[in-house]
mmCIF file of C-alpha atoms in Angstrom:
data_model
loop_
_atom_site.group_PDB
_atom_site.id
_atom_site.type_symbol
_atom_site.label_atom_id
_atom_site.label_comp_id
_atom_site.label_asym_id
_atom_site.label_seq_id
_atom_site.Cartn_x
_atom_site.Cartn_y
_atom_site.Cartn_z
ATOM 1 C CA UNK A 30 10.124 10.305 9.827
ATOM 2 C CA UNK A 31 12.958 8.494 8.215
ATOM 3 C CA UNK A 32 11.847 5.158 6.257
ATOM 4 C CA UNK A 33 15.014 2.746 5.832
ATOM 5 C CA UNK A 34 15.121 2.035 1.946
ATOM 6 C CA UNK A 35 15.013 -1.416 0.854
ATOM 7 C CA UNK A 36 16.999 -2.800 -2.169
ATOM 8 C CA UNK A 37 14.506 -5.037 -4.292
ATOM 9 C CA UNK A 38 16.638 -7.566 -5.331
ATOM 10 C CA UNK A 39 16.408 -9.431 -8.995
ATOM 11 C CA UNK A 40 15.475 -12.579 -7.158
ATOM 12 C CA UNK A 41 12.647 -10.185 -5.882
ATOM 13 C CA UNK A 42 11.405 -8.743 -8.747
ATOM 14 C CA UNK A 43 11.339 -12.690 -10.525
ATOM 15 C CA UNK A 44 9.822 -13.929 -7.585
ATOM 16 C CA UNK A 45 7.018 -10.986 -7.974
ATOM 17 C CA UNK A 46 6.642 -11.358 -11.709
ATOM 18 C CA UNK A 47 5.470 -14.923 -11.310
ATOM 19 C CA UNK A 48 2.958 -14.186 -7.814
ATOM 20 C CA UNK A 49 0.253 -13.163 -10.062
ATOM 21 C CA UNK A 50 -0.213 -15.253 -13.146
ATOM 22 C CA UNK A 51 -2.910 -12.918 -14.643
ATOM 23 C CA UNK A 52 -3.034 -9.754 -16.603
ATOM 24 C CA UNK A 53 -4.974 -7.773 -14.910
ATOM 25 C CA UNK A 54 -6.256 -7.739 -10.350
ATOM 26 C CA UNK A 55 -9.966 -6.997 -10.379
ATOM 27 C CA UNK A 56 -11.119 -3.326 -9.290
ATOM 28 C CA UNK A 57 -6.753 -2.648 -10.556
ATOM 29 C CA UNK A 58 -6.999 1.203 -10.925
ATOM 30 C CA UNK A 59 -3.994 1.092 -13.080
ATOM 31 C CA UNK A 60 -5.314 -1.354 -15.761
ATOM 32 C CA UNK A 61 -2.674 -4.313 -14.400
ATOM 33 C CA UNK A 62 0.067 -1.807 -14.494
ATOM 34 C CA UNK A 63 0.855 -1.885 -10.364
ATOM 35 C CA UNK A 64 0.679 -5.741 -10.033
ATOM 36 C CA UNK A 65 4.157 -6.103 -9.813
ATOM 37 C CA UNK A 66 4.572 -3.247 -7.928
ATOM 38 C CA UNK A 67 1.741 -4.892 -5.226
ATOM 39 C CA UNK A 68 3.494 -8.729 -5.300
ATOM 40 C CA UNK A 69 6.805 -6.704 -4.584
ATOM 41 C CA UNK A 70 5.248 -5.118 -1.889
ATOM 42 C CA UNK A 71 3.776 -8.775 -0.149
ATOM 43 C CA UNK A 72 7.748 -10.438 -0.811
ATOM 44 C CA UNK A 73 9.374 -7.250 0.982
ATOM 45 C CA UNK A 74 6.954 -8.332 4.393
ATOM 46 C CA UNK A 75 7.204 -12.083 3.618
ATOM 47 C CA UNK A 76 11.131 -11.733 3.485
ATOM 48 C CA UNK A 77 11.189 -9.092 6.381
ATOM 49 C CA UNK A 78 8.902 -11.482 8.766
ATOM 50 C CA UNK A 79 9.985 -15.147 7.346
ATOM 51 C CA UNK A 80 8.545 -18.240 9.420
ATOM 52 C CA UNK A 81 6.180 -15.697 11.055
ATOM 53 C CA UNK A 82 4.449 -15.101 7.736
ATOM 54 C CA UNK A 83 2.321 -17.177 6.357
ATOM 55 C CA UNK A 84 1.290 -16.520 2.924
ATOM 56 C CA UNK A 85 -2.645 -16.802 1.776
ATOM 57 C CA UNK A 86 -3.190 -14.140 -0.669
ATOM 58 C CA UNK A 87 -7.017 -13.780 -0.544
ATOM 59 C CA UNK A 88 -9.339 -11.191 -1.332
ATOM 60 C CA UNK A 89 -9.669 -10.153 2.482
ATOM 61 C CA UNK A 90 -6.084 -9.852 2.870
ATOM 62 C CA UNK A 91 -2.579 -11.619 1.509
ATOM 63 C CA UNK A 92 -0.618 -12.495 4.896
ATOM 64 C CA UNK A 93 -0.962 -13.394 8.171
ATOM 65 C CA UNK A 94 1.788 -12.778 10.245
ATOM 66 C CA UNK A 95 2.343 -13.357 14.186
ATOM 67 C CA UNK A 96 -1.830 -14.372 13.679
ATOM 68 C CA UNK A 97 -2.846 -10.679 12.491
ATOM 69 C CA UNK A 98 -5.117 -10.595 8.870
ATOM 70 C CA UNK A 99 -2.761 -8.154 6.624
ATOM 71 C CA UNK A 100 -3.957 -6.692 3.675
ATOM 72 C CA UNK A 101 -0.759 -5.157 1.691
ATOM 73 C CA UNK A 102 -1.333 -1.394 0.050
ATOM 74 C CA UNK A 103 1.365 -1.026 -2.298
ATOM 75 C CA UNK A 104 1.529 2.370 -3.945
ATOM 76 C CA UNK A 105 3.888 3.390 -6.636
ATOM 77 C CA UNK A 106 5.884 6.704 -6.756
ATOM 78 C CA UNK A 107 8.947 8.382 -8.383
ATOM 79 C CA UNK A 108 9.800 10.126 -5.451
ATOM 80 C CA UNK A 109 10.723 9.502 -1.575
ATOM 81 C CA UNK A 110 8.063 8.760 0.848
ATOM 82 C CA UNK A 111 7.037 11.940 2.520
ATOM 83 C CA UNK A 112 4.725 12.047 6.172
ATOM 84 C CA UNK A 113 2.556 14.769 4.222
ATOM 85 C CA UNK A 114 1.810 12.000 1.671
ATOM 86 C CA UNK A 115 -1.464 9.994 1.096
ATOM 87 C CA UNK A 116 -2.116 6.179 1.766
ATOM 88 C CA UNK A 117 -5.246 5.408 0.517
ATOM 89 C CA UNK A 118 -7.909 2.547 0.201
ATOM 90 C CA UNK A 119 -10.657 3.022 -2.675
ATOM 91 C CA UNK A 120 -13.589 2.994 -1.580
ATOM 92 C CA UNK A 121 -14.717 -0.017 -3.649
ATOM 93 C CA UNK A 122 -12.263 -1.988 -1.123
ATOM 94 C CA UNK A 123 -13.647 -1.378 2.165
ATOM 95 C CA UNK A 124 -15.386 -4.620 2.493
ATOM 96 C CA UNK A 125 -12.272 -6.611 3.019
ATOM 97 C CA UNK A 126 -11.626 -8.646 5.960
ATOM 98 C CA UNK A 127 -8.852 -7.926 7.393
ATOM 99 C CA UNK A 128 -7.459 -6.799 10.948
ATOM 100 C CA UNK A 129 -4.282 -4.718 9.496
ATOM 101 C CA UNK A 130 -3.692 -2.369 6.866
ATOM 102 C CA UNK A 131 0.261 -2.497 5.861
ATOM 103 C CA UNK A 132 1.224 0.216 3.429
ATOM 104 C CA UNK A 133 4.179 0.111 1.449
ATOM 105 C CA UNK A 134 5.759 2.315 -1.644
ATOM 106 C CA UNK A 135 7.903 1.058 -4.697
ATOM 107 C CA UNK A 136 9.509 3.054 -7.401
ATOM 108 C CA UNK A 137 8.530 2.863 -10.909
ATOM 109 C CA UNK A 138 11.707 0.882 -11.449
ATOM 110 C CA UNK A 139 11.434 -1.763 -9.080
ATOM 111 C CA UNK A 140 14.409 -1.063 -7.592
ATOM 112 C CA UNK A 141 13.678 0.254 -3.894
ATOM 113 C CA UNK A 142 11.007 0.285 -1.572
ATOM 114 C CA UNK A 143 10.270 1.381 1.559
ATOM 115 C CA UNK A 144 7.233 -0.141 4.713
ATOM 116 C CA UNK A 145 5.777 3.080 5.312
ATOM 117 C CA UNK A 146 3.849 1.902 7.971
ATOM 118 C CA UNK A 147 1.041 0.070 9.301
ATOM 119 C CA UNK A 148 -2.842 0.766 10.715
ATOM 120 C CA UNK A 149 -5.279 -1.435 12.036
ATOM 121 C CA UNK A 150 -8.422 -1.330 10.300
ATOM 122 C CA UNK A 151 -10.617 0.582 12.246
ATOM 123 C CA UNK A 152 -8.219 3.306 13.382
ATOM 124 C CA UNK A 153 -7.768 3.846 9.464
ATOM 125 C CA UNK A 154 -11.807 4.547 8.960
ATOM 126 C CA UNK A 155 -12.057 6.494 11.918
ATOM 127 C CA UNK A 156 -8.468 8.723 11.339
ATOM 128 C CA UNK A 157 -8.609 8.977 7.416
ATOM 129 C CA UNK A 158 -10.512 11.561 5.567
ATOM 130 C CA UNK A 159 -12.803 10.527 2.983
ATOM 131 C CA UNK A 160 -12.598 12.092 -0.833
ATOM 132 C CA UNK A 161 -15.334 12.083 -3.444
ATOM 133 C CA UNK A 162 -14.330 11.319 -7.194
ATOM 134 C CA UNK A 163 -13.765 14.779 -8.645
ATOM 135 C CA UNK A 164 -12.559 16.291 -5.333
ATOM 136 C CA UNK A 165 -9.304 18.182 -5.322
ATOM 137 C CA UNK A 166 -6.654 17.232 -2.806
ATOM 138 C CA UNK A 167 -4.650 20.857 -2.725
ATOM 139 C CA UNK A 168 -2.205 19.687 -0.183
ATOM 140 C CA UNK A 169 0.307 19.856 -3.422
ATOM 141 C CA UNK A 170 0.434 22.925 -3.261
ATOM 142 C CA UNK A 171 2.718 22.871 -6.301
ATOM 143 C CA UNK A 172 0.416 20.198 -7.891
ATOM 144 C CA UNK A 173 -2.866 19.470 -7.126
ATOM 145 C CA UNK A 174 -4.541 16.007 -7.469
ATOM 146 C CA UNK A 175 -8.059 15.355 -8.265
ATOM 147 C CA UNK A 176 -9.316 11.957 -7.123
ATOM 148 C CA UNK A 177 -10.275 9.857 -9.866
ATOM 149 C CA UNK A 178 -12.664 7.471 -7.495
ATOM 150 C CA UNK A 179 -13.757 7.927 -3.900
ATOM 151 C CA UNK A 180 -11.236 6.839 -1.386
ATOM 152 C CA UNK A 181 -10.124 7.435 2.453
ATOM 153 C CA UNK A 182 -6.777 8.805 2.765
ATOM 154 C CA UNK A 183 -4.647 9.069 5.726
ATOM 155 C CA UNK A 184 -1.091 10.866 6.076
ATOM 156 C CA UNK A 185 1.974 8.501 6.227
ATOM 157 C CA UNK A 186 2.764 10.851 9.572
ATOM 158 C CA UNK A 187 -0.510 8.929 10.905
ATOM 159 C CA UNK A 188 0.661 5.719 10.320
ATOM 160 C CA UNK A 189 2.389 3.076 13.048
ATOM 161 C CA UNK A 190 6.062 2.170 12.014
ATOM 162 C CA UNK A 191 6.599 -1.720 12.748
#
């Protein structure tokens, strides 16, 4: 798999340091830290999809485009998106009403990011595998994670590209 980089632009990164006009998203597993990261992620599909998009940023899920309910799952990384890597959805989350799962990664710097793909909701409970808090993800082999809450993974290689 070969994920076409995006450029954020600065007219990007302003537009996704005003989206979110609070401190801190509830349930934020990085203490605030990722809500730029997450706006950036909903501006890359609302610019990619224009007029089809139409932006409602609920709970349940932030766009609907061409009538689907998208929730956005932005992840931050320092490196390339891999197909080995993990998208995940805490487990805390699951309740959310959506149709379509849309995950996307930005850098630390908030410089590029990349739609690493899409899943529709079911098809993500019934293909990803489900971690406890304290398990230990050795697919790393050079670094193993342990999960700091329970979550259900699934492999970028698993995902739809759009």
């Amino acid at each position: 798999m070969i994920f076409k980089r995006i450029k954020i632009t600065e007219g990007q990164r302003k537009r996704a340091n005003k989206r979110y006009e609070f401190i801190r998203l509830n349930n934020s597993m990085t203490g605030g830290g990722g809500n730029t990261a997450g706006a950036l992620g909903e501006i890359l599909l609302i610019d990619k999809y224009g007029d089809k998009v139409e932006d409602v940023s609920t709970f349940d899920y932030d766009l609907i485009i061409k009538g689907l309910r998208v929730e956005v799952k932005t992840k931050r990384q320092m490196v390339y998106p891999e197909p080995y890597h993990y998208m995940n959805i805490f487990n805390f989350n699951i309740q959310q009403q959506c149709d379509w799962y849309c995950f996307i990664v930005v850098d630390y710097e908030h410089r590029n990011g990349w739609i690493v793909g899409w899943k529709e909701k079911k098809a993500f409970f019934d293909e990803s595998k489900f971690y406890k808090k304290g398990d230990v993800d050795d697919t790393y082999f050079d670094n193993p994670w342990t999960f700091s809450h329970d979550c259900h993974c699934i492999k970028v290689r698993d995902l739809i590209l759009r």
